[in-house]
CSV table of C-alpha atoms in Angstrom, one decimal:
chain,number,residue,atom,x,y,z
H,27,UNK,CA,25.2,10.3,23.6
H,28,UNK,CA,21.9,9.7,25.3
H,29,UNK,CA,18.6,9.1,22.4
H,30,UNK,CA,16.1,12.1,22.7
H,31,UNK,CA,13.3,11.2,24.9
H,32,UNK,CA,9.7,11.3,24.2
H,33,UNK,CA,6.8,10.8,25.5
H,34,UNK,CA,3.8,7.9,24.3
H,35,UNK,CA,1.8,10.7,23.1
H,36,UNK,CA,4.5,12.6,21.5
H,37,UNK,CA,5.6,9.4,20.0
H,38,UNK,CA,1.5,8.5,18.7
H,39,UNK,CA,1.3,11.9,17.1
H,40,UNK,CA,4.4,11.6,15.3
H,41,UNK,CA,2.7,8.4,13.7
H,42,UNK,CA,-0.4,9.8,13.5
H,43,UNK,CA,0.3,12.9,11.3
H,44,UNK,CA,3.6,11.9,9.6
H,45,UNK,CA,2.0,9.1,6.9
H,46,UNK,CA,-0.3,11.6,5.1
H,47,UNK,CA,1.1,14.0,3.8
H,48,UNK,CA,-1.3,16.2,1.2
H,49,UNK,CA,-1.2,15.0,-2.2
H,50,UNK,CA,-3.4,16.3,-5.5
H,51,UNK,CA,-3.5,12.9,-7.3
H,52,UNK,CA,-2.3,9.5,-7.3
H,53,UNK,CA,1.2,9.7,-8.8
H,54,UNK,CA,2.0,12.3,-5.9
H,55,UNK,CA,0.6,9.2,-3.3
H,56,UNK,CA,2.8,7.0,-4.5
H,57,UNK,CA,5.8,8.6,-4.5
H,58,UNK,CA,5.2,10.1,-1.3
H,59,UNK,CA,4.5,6.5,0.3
H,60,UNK,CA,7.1,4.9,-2.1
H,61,UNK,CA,4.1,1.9,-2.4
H,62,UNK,CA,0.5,1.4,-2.9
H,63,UNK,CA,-1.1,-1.9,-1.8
H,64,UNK,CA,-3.5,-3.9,-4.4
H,65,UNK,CA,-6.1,-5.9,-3.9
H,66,UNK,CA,-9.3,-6.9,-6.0
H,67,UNK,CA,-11.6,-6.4,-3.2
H,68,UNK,CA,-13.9,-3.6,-3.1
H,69,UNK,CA,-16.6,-3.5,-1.1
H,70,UNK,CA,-15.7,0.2,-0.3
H,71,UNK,CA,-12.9,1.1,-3.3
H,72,UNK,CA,-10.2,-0.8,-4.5
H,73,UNK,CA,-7.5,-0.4,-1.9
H,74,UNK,CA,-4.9,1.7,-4.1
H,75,UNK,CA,-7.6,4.3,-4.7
H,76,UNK,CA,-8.7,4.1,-1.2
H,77,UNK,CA,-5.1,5.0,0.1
H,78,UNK,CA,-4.6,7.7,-2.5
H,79,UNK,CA,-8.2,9.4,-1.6
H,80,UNK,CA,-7.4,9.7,1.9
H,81,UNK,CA,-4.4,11.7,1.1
H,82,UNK,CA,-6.4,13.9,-1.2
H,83,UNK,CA,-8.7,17.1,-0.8
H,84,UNK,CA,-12.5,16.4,0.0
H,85,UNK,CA,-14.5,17.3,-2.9
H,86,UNK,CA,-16.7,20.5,-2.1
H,87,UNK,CA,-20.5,19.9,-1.9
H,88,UNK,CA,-22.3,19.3,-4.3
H,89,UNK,CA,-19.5,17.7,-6.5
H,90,UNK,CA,-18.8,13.8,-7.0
H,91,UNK,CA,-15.1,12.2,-7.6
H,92,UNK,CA,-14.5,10.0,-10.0
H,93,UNK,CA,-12.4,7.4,-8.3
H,94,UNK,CA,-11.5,5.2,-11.5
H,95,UNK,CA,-9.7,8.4,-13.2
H,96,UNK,CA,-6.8,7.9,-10.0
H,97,UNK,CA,-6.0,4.8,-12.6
H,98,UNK,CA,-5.5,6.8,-15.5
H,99,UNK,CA,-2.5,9.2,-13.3
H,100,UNK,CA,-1.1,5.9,-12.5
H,101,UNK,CA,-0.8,2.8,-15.3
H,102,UNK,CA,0.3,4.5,-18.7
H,103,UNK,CA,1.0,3.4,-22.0
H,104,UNK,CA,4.8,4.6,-23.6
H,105,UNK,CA,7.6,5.3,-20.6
H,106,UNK,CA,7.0,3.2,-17.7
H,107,UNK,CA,5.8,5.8,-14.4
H,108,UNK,CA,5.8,3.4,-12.2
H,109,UNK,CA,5.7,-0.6,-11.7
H,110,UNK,CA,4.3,-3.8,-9.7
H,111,UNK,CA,6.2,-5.9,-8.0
H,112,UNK,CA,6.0,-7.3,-4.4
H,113,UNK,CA,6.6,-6.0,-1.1
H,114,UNK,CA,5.0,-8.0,1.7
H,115,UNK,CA,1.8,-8.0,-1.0
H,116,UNK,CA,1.7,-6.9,-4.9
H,117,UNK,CA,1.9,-3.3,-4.6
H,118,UNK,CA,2.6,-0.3,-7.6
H,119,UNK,CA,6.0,0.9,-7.3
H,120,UNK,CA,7.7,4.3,-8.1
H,121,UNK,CA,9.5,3.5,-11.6
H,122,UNK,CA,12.1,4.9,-9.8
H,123,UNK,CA,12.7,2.2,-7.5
H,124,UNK,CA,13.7,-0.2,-10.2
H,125,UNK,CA,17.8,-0.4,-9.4
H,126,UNK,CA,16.2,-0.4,-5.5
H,127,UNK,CA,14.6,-4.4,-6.5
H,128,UNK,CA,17.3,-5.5,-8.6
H,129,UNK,CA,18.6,-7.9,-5.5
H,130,UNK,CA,15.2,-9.2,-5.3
H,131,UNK,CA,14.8,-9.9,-8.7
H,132,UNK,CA,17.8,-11.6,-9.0
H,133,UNK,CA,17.1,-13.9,-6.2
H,134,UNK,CA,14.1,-14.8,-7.4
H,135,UNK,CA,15.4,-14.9,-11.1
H,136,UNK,CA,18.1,-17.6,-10.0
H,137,UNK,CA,14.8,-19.7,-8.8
H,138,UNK,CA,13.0,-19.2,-11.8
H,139,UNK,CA,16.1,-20.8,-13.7
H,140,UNK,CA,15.9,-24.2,-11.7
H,141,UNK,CA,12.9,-24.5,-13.5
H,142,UNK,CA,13.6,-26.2,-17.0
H,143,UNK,CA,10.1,-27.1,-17.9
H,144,UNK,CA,8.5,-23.4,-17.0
H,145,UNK,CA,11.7,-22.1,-18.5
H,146,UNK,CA,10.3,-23.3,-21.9
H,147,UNK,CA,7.2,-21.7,-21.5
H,148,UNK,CA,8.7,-18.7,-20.5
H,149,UNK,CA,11.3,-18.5,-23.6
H,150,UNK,CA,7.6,-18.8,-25.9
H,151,UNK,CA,6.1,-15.9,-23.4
H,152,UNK,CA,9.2,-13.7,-24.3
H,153,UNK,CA,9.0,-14.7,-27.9
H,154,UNK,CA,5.5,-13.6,-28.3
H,155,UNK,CA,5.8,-10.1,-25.7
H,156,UNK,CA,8.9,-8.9,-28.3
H,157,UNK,CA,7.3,-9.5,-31.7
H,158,UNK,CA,4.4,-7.2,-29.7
H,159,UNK,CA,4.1,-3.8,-30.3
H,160,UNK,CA,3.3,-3.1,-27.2
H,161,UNK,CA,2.9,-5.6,-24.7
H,162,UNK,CA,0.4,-8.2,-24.4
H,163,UNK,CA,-1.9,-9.4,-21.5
H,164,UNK,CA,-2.2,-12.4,-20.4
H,165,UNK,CA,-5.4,-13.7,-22.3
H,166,UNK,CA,-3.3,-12.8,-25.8
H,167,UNK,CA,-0.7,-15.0,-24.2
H,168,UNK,CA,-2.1,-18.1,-23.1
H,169,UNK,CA,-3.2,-21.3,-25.4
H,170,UNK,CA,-6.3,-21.5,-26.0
H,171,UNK,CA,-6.5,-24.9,-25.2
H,172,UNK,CA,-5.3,-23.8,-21.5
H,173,UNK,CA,-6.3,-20.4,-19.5
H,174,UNK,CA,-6.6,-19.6,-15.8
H,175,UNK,CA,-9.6,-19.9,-14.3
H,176,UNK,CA,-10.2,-18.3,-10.8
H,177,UNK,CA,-7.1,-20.0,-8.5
H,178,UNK,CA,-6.4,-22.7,-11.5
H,179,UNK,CA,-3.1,-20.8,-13.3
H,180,UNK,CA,-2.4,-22.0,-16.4
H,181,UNK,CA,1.2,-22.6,-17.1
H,182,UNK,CA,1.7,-19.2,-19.2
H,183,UNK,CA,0.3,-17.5,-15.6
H,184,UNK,CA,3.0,-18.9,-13.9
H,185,UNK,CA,5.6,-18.5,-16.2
H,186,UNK,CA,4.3,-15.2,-16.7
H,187,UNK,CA,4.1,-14.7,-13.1
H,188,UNK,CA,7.6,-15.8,-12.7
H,189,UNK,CA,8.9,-13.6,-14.5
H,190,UNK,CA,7.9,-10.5,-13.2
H,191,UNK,CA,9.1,-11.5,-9.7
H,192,UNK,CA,12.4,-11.6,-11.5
H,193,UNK,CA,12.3,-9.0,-13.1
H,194,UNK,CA,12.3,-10.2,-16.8
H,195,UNK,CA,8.7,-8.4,-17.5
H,196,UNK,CA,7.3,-5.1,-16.5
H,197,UNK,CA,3.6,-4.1,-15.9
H,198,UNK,CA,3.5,-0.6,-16.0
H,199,UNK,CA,0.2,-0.2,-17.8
H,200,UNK,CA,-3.5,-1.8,-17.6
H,201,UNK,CA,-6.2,-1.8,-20.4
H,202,UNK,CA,-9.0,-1.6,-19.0
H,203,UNK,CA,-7.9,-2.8,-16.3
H,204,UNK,CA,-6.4,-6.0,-17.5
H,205,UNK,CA,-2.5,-6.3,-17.3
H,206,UNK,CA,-0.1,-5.5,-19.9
H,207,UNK,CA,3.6,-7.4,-20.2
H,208,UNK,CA,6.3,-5.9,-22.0
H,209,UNK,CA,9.7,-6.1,-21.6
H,210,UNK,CA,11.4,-3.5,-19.5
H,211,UNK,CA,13.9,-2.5,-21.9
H,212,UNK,CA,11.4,-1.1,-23.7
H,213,UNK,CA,9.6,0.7,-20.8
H,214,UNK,CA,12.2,1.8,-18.7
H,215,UNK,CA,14.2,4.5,-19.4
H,216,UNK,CA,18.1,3.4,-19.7
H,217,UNK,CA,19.3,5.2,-17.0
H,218,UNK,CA,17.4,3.2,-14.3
H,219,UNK,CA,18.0,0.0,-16.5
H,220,UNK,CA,21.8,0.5,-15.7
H,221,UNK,CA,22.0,1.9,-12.7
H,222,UNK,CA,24.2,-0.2,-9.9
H,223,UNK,CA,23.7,0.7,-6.4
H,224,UNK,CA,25.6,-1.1,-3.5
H,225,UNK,CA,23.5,-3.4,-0.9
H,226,UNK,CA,24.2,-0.5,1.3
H,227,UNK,CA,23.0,2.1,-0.3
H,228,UNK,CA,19.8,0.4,-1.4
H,229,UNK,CA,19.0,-0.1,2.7
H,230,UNK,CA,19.9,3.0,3.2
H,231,UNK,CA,17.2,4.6,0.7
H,232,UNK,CA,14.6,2.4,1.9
H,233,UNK,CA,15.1,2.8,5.4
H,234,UNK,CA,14.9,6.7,5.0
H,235,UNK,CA,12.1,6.4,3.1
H,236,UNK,CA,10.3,3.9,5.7
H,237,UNK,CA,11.5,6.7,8.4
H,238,UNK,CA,9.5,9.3,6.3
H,239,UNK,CA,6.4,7.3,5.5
H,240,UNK,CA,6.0,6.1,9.1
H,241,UNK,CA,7.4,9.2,11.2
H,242,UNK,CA,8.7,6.9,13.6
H,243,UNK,CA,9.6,3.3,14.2
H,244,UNK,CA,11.3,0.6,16.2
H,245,UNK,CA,14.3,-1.5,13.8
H,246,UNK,CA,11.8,-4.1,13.6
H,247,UNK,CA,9.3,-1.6,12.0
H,248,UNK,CA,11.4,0.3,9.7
H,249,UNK,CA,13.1,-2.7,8.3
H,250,UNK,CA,9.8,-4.3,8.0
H,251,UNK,CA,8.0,-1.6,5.9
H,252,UNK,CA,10.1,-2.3,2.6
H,253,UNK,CA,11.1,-6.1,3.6
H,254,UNK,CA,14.9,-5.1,4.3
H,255,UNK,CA,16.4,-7.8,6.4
H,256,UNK,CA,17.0,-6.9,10.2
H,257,UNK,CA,20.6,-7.3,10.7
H,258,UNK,CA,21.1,-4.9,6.9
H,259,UNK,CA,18.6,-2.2,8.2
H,260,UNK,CA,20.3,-2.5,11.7
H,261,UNK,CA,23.5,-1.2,9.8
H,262,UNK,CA,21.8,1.5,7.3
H,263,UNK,CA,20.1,2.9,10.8
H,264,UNK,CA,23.5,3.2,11.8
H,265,UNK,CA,25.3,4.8,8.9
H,266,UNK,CA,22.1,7.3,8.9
H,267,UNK,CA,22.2,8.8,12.4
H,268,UNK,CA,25.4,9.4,11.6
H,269,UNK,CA,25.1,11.6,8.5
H,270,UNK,CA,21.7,13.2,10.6
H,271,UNK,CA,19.7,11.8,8.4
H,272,UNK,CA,17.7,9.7,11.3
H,273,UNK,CA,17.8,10.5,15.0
H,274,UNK,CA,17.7,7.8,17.7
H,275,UNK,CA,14.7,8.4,20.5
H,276,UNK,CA,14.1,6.4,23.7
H,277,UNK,CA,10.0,6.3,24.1
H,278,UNK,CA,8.7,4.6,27.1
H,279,UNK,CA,7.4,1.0,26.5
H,280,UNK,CA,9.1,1.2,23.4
H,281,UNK,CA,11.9,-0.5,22.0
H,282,UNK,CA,15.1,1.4,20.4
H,283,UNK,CA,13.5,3.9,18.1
H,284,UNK,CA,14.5,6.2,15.4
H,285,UNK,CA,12.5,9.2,13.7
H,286,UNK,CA,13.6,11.3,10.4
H,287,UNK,CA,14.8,15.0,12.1
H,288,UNK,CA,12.3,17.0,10.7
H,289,UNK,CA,8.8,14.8,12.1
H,290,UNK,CA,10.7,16.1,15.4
H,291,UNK,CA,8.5,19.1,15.6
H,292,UNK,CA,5.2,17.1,14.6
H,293,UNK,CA,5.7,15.6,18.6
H,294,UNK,CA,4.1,19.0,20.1
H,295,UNK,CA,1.3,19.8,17.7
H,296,UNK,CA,-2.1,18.8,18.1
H,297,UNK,CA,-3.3,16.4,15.1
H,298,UNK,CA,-7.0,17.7,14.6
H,299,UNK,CA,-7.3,15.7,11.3
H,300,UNK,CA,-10.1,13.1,10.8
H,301,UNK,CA,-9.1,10.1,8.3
H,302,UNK,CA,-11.0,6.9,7.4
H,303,UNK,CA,-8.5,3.9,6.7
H,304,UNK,CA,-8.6,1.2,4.6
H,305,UNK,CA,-7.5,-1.9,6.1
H,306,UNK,CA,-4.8,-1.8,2.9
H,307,UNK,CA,-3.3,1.8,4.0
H,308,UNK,CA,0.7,1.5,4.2
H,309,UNK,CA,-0.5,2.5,7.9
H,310,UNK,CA,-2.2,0.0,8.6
H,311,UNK,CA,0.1,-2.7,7.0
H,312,UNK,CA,1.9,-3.6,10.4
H,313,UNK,CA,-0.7,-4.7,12.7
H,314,UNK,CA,1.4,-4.9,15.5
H,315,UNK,CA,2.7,-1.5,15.2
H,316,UNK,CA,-1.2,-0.5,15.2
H,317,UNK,CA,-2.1,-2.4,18.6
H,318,UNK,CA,0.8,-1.1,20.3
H,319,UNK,CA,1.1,2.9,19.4
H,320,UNK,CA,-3.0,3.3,19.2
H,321,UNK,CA,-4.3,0.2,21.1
H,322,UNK,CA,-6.6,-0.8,18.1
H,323,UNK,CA,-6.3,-4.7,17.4
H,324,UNK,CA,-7.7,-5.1,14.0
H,325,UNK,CA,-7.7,-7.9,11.0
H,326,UNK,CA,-9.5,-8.1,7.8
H,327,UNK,CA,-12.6,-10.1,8.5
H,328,UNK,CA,-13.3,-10.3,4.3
H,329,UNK,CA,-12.1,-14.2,5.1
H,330,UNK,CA,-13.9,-14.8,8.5
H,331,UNK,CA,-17.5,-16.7,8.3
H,332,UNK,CA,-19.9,-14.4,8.4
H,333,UNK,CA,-21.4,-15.3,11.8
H,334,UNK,CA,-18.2,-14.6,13.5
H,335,UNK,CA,-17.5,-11.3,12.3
H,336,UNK,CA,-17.2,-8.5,14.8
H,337,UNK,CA,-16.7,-5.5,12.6
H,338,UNK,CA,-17.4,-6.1,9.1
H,339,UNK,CA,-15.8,-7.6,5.7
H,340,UNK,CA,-13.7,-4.4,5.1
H,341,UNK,CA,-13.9,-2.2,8.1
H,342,UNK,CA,-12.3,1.2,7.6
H,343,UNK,CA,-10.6,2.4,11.0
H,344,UNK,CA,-12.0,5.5,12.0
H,345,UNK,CA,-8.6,8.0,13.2
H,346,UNK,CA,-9.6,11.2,14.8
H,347,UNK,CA,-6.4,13.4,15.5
H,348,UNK,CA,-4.1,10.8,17.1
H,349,UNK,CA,-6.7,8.4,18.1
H,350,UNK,CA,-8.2,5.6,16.2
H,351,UNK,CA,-11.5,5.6,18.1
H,352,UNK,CA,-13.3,2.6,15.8
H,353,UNK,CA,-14.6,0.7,13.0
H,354,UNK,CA,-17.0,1.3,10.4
H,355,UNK,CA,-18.4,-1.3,8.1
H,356,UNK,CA,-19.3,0.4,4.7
H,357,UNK,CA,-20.6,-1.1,1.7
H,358,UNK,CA,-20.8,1.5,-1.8
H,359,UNK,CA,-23.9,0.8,-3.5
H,360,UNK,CA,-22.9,2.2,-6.5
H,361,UNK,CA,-25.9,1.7,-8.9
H,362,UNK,CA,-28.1,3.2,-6.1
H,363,UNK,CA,-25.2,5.7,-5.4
H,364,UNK,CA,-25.1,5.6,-1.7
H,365,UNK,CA,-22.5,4.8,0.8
H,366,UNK,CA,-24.3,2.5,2.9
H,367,UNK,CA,-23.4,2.3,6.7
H,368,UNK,CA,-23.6,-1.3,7.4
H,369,UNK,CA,-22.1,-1.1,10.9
H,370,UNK,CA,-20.2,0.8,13.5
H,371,UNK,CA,-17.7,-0.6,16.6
H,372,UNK,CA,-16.4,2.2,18.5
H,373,UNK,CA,-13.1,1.8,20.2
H,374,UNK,CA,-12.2,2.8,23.9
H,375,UNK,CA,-12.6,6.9,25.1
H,376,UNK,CA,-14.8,9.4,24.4
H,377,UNK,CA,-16.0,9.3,20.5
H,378,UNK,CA,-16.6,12.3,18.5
H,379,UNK,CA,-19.7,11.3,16.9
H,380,UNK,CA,-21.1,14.4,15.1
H,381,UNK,CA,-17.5,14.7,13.5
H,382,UNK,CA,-17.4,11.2,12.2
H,383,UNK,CA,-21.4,11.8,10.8
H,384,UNK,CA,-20.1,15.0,9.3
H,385,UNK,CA,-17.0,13.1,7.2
H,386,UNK,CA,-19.2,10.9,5.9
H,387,UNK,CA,-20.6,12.8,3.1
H,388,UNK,CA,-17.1,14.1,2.2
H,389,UNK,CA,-16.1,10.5,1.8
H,390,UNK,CA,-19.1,9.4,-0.3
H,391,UNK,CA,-18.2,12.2,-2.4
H,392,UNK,CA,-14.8,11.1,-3.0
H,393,UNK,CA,-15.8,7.9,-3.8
H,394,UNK,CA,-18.2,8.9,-6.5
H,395,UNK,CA,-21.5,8.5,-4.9
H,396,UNK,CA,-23.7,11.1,-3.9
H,397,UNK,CA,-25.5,10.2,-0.4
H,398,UNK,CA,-25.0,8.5,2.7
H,399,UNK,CA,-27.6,5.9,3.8
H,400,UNK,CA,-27.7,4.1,7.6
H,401,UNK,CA,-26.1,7.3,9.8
H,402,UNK,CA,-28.8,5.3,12.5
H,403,UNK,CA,-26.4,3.3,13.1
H,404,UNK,CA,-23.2,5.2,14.0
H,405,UNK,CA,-26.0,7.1,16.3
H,406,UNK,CA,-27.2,4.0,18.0
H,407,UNK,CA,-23.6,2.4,18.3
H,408,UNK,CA,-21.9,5.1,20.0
H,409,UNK,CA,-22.7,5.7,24.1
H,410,UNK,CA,-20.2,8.7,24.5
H,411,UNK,CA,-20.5,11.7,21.5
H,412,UNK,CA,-19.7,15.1,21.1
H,413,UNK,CA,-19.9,18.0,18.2
């Protein structure tokens, strides 16, 4: 049986629309993406926020969001929602996804146990986190004597570290935005804690879910979005087209590709929506992917010397319907409570300028500040506009 054939554009509004689907609040992001990326930096917003927002309603005029309040939906005290653990980066987790690492853990559990000496300070760590009522960060573990500093891990961060790669801590809560450990027997409920999937049926979950979150995808995409190995995702792809669940599609220029059956229709509508991205959106994770479906090559610049920098520290792509038509450099001023436009790069085509000016205030408002300063330059930077 021949794959279904569609067209570049059909393919590009599939992966377009398909990665945001609506959500009220941050615990509705994360399960619809199955993963939120974090990172300290935030010029603009922390990048888990940042994701969540873009999924989110606008806030009317006239009405500010309080961004830090998406933390209090997500890390809880009591019953673990949700946990981190890594992906290609640290990212929050659906609690729910707990039997889906246990492969990972253990892997990296059997490495932790080569480890004699750090397997002493880990047996203290564990010591200490059960006598706890409920939990402990890493400041109430560490020795006085010896505490991180900066990139300088003590040997209680490592151990600590260590053990939440394998599984053996949970952080499921923050205090203030500081880390709590605790052990997951006593945050996870015992259903999760006992489950048993199969290898196979652990690709086969992520792999859906990879089809859902990005619409459509090569192998090398889909097995890439949750880190399942090639030749494993190769074979859930296979046992899924032939329950329906995922349905094979030639696309021209592309390689072998596969889309969940119901983003089929998303192929012949328009995608009018206007999105600012992050450059830690789950869509924007595969760069690759990026360059190739929209033509956009883009990397974090947070890391390139200042003189060399094209597009900003943390530029947010600019995607208008199916098109990712540039790159904004913002910076929140948040004591002045302005969204500062530090810089604008537009990319290839005609760029609908008045509609990106007009977003601006919406996004300022959903990252709790009340005006936008520098619009000059998104004027000034754009040669082709329209309203």
């Amino acid at each position: 049986m021949s794959p279904l054939t569609l067209t570049a554009d059909q393919a590009r509004r599939i992966a377009a629309a398909v990665p945001f689907t609506p959500v009220d609040d941050a615990r509705e992001a994360l399960h619809a993406l199955g993963a939120l990326q974090l990172d300290p930096m935030s010029r603009v917003e922390r990048a888990h926020r940042l994701t969540t927002l873009t999924r989110m309603p606008t806030p009317r005029a006239g009405s500010v969001a309080t961004p830090a309040t998406l933390d209090d939906m997500l890390w809880r005290p009591g019953e673990a929602q949700l946990f981190e653990g890594f992906v290609h980066a640290l990212c929050l987790l659906p609690i729910d996804y707990w039997p889906l690492w246990r492969e990972r853990h253990a892997v990296r559990a059997h490495r932790f146990e080569q480890d004699a000496e750090l397997l002493e300070e880990w047996a203290r760590v564990r010591d200490l986190v059960a006598a706890s009522d409920a939990g402990l960060t890493l400041g109430e573990l560490e020795l006085a004597e010896s505490r991180t500093t900066g990139w300088n891990y003590s040997r209680t961060k490592v151990a600590v570290e260590r053990a939440v790669s394998a599984g053996w801590l949970i952080v499921s809560e923050r205090r203030a935005g500081v880390r709590v450990f605790d052990l997951p027997e006593r945050r996870i409920p015992r259903s999760l804690l006992e489950a048993e999937l199969s290898p196979d049926e652990i690709d086969d979950l992520l792999v859906t879910k990879a089809l859902r979150v990005l619409g459509i995808g090569t192998l090398r995409e889909l097995a890439r979005l949750f880190q399942v190995p090639r030749m494993r995702a190769e074979a859930a792809l296979g046992r899924l087209v032939a329950a329906g669940a995922a349905v094979p599609v030639a696309v021209e220029g592309w390689d072998a590709a596969w889309v969940a059956p119901e983003t089929l229709a998303v192929a012949e509508a328009p995608v009018k929506s206007l999105r600012w991205l992050g450059p830690f959106d789950n869509l924007m994770w595969d760069r690759d992917r990026i360059h190739r479906i929209f033509g956009l090559e883009y990397r974090l610049e947070a890391y390139v010397p200042k003189a060399l920098r094209v597009h900003g520290p943390y530029a947010l792509v600019a995607l208008v319907g199916d098109r990712m038509v540039g790159q904004i450099d913002l910076r929140a001023d948040r004591r002045a409570g302005v969204l500062e436009v530090v810089g604008w790069v537009p990319h290839g085509g005609r760029v609908p300028t008045a509609r990106l000016e007009a977003s601006l205030p919406g996004l300022a408002r959903s990252l709790g500040l009340g005006e936008v300063g520098g619009l000059g330059l998104l004027r000034s930077s754009t040669t082709h506009s329209s309203g």
